[in-house]
CSV table of N, CA, C and O in Angstrom, one decimal:
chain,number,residue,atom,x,y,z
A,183,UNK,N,23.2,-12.5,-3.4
A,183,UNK,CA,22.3,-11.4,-3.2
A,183,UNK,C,23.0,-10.4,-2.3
A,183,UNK,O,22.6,-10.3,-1.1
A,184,UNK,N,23.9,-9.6,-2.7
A,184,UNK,CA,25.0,-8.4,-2.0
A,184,UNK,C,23.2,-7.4,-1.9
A,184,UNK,O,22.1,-7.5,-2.4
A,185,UNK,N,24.1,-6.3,-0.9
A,185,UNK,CA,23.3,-5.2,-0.6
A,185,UNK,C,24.4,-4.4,-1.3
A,185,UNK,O,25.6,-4.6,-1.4
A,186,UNK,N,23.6,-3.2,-2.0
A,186,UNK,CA,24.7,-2.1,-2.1
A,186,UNK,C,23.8,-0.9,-2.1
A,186,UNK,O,22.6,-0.9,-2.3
A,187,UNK,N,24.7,0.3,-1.9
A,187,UNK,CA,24.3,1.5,-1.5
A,187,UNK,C,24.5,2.2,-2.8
A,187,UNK,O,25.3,1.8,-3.6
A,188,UNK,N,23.5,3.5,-3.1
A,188,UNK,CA,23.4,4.2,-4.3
A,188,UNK,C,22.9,5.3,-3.5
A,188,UNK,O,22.2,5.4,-2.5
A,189,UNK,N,23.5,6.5,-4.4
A,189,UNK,CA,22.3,7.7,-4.1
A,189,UNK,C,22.1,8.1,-5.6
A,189,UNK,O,22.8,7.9,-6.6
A,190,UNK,N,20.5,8.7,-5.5
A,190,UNK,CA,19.4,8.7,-6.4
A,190,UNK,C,19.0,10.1,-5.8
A,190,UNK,O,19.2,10.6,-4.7
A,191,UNK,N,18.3,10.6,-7.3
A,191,UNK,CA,17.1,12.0,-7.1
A,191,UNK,C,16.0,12.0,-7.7
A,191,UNK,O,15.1,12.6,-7.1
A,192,UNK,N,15.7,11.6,-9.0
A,192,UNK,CA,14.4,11.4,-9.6
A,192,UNK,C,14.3,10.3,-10.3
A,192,UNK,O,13.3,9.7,-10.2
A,193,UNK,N,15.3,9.7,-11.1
A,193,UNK,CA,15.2,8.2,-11.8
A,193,UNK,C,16.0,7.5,-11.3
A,193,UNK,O,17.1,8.0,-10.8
A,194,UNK,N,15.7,5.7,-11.2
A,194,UNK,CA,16.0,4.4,-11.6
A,194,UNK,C,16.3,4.5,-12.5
A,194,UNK,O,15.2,4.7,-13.1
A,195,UNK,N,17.4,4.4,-13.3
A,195,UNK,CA,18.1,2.8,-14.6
A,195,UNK,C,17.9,2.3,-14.5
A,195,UNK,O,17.9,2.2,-13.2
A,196,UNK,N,17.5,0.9,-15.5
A,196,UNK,CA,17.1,-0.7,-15.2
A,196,UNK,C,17.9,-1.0,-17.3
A,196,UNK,O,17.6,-0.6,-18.4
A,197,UNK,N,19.1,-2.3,-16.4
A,197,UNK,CA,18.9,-2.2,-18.2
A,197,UNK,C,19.0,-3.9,-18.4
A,197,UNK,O,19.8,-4.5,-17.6
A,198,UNK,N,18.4,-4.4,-19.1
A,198,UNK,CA,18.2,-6.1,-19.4
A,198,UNK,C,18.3,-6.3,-20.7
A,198,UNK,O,17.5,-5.7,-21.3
A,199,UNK,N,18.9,-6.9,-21.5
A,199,UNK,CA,19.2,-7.7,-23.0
A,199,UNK,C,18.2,-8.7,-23.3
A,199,UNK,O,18.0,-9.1,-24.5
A,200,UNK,N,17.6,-9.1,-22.4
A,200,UNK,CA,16.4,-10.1,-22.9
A,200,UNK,C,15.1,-9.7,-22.7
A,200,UNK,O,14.8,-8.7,-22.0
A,201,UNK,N,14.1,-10.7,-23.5
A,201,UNK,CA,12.8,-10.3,-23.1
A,201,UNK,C,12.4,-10.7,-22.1
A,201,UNK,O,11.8,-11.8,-22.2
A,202,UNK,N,12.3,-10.0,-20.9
A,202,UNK,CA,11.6,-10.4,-19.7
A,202,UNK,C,11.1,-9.1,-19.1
A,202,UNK,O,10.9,-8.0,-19.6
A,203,UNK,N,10.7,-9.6,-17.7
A,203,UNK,CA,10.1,-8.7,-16.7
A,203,UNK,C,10.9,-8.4,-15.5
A,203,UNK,O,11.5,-9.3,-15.0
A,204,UNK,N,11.0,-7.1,-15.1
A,204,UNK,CA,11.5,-6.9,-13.8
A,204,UNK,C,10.8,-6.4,-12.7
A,204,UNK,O,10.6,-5.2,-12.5
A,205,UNK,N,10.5,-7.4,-11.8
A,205,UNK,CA,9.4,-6.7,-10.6
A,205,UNK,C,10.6,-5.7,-9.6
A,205,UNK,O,11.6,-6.0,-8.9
A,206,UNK,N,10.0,-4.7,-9.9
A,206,UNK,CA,10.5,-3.3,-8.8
A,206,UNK,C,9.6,-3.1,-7.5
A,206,UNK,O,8.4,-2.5,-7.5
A,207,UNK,N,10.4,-3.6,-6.4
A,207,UNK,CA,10.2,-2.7,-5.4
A,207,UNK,C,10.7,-2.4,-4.3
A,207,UNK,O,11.6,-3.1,-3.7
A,208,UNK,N,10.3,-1.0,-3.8
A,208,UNK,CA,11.0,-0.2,-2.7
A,208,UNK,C,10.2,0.2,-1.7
A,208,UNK,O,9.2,0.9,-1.7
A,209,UNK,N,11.1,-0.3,-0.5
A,209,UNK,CA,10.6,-0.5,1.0
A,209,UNK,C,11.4,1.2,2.0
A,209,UNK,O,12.6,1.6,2.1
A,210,UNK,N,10.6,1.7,2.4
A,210,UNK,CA,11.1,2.2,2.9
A,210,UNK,C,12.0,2.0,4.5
A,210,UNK,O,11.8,1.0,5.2
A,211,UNK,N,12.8,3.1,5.0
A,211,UNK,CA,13.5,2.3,6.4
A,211,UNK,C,12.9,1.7,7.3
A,211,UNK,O,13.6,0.8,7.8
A,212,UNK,N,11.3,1.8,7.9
A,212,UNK,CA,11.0,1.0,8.6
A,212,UNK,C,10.3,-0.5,7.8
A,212,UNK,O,9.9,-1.5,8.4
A,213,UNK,N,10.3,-0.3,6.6
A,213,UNK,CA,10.1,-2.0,5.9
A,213,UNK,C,8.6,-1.4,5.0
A,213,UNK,O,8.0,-2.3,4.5
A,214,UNK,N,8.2,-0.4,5.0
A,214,UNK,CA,6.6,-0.5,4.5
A,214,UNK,C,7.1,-0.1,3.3
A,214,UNK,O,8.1,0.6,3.1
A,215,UNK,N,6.0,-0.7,2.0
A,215,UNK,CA,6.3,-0.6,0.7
A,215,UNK,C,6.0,0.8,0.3
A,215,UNK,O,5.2,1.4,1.1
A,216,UNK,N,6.5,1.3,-0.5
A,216,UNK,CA,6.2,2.9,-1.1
A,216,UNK,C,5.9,2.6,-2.9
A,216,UNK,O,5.1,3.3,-3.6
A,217,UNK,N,6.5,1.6,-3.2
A,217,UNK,CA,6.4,1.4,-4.5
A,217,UNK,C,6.6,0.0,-5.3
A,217,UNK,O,7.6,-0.8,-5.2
A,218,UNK,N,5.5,-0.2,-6.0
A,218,UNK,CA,6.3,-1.3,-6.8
A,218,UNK,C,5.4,-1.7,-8.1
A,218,UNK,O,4.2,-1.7,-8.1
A,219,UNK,N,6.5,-2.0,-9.2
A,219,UNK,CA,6.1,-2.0,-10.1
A,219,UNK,C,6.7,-3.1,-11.3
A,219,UNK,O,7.8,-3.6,-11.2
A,220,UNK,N,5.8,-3.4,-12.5
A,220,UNK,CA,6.7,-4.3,-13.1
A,220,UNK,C,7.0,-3.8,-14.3
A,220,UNK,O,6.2,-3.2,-15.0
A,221,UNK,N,8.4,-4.1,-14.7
A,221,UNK,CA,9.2,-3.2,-16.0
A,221,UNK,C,9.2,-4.1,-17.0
A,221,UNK,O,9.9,-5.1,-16.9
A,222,UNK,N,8.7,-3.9,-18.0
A,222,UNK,CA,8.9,-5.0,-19.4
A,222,UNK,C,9.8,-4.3,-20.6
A,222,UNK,O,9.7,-3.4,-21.4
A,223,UNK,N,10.7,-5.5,-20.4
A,223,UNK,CA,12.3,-5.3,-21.4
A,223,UNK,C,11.8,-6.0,-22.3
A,223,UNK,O,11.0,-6.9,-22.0
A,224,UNK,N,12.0,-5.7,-23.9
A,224,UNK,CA,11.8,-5.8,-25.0
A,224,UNK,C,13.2,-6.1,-25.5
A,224,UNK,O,14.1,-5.6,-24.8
A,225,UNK,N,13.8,-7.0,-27.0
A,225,UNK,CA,14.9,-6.5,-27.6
A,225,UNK,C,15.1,-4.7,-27.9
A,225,UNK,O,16.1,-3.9,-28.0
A,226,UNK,N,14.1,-4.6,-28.1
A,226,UNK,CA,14.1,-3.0,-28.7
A,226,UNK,C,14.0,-2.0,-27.4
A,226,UNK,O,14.3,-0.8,-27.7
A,227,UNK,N,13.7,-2.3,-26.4
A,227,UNK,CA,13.9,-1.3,-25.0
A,227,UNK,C,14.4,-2.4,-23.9
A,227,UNK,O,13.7,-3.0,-23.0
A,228,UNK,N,15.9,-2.5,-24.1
A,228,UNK,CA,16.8,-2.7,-23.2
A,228,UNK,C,17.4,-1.8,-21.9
A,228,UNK,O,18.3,-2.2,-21.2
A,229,UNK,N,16.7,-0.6,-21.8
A,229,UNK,CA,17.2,0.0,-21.1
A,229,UNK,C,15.7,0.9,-20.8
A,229,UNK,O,15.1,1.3,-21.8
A,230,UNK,N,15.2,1.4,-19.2
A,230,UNK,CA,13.9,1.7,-18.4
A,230,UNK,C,14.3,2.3,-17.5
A,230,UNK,O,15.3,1.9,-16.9
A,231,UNK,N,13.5,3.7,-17.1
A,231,UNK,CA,13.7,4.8,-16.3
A,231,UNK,C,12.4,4.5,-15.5
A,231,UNK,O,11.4,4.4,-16.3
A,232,UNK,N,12.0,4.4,-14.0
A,232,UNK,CA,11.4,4.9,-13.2
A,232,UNK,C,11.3,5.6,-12.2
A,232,UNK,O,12.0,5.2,-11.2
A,233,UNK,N,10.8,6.7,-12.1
A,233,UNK,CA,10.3,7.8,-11.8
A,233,UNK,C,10.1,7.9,-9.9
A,233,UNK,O,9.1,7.3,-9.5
A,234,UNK,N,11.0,8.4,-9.1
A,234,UNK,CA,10.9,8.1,-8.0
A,234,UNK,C,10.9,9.6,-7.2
A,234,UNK,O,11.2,9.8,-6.0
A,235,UNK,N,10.4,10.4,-8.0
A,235,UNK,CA,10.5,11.9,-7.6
A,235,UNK,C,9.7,12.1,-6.7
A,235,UNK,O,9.9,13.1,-6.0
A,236,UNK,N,8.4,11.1,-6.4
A,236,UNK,CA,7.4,11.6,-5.7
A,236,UNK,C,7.9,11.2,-3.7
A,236,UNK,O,7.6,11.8,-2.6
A,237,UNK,N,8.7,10.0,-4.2
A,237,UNK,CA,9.1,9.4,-3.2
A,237,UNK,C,10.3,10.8,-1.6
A,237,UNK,O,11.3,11.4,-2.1
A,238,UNK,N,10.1,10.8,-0.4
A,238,UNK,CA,10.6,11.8,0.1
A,238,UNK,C,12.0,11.5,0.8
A,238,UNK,O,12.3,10.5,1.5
A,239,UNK,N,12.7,12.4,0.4
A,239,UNK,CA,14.6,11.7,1.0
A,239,UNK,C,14.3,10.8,1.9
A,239,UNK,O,13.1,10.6,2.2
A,240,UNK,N,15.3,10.1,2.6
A,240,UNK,CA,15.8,9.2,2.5
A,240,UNK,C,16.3,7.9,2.3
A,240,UNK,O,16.7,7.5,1.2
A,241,UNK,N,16.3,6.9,3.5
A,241,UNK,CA,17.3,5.7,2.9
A,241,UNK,C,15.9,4.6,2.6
A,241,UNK,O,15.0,4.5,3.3
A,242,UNK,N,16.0,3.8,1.2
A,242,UNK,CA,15.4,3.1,1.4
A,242,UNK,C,16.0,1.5,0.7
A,242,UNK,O,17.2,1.4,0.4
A,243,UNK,N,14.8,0.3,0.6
A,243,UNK,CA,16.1,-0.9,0.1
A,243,UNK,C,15.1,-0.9,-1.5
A,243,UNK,O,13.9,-0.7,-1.4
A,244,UNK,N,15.7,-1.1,-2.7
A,244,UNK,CA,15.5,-1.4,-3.6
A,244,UNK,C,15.6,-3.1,-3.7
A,244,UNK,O,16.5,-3.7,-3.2
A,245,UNK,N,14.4,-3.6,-4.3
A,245,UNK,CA,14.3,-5.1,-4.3
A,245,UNK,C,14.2,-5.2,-6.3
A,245,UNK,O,13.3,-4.9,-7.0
A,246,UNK,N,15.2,-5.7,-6.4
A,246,UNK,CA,14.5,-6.4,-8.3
A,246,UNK,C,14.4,-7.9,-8.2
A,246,UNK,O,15.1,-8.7,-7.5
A,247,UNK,N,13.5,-8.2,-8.9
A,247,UNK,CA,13.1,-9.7,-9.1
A,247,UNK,C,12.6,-9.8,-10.6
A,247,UNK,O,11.7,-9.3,-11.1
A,248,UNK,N,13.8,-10.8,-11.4
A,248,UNK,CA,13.3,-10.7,-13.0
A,248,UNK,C,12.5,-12.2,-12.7
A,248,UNK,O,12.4,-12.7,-11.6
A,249,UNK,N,11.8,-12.7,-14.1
A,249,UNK,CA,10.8,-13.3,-14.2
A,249,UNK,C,11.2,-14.9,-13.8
A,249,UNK,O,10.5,-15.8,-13.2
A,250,UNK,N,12.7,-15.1,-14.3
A,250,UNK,CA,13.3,-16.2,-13.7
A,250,UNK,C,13.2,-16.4,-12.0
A,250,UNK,O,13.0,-17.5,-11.5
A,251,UNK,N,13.3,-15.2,-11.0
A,251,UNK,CA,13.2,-15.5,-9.9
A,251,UNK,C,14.1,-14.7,-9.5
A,251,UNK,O,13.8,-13.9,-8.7
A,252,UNK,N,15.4,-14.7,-10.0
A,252,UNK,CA,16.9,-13.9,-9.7
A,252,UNK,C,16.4,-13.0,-8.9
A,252,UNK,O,15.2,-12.5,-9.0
A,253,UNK,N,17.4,-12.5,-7.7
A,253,UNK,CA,16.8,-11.5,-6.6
A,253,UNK,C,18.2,-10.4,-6.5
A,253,UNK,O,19.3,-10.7,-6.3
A,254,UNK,N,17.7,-8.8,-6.7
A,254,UNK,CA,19.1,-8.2,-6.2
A,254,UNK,C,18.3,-7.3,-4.9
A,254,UNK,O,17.1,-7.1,-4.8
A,255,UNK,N,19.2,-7.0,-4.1
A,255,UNK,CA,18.7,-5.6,-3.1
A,255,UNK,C,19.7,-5.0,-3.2
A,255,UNK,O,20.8,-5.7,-3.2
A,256,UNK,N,19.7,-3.8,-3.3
A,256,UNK,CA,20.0,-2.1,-3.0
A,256,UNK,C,20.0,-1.6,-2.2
A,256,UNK,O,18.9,-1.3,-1.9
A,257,UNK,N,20.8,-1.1,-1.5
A,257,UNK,CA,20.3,0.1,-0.3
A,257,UNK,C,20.4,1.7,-1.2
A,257,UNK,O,21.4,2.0,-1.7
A,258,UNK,N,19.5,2.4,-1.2
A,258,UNK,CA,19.2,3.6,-1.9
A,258,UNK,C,19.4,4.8,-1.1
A,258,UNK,O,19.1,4.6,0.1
A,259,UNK,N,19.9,6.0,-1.4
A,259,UNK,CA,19.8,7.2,-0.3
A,259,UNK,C,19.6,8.3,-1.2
A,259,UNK,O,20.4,9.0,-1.8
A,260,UNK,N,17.9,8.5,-1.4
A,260,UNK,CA,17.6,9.4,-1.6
A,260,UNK,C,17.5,11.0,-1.1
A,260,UNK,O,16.8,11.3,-0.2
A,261,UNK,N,18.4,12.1,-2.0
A,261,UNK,CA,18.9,13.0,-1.5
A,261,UNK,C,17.9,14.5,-2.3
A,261,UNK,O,18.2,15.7,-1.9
């Protein structure tokens, strides 16, 4: 479970080969949730854009959790 840094402006990419689920969510710098959502990968939609425009600059942690459990975080710097 590495941290990594990205900068973003209006979309997430999410791209998965199987059929499952990806729980999205994002914490802002003091830890409180701003968003979270669950993404469903199809054979036929391997690849999912969510919409983070509403969200206000700066740094926040991106958490993915697919349905197996697998865990990634992000550090994000929205600009």
């Amino acid at each position: 479970d590495g941290v990594y840094k990205e900068l973003f402006s209006t979309f997430i990419k999410s791209r998965n080969k199987s059929n499952s689920d990806l729980l999205i969510e994002i914490t802002d710098a003091s830890g409180k949730l701003v968003l979270q959502q669950t993404i469903q990968f199809k054979k036929d939609r391997t690849e999912q854009q969510l919409s983070i425009s509403a969200l206000a600059n700066g740094i926040y942690i991106l958490k993915m959790q697919t349905s197996d459990g697998t865990q990634q975080n992000i550090k994000l710097v929205k600009e």
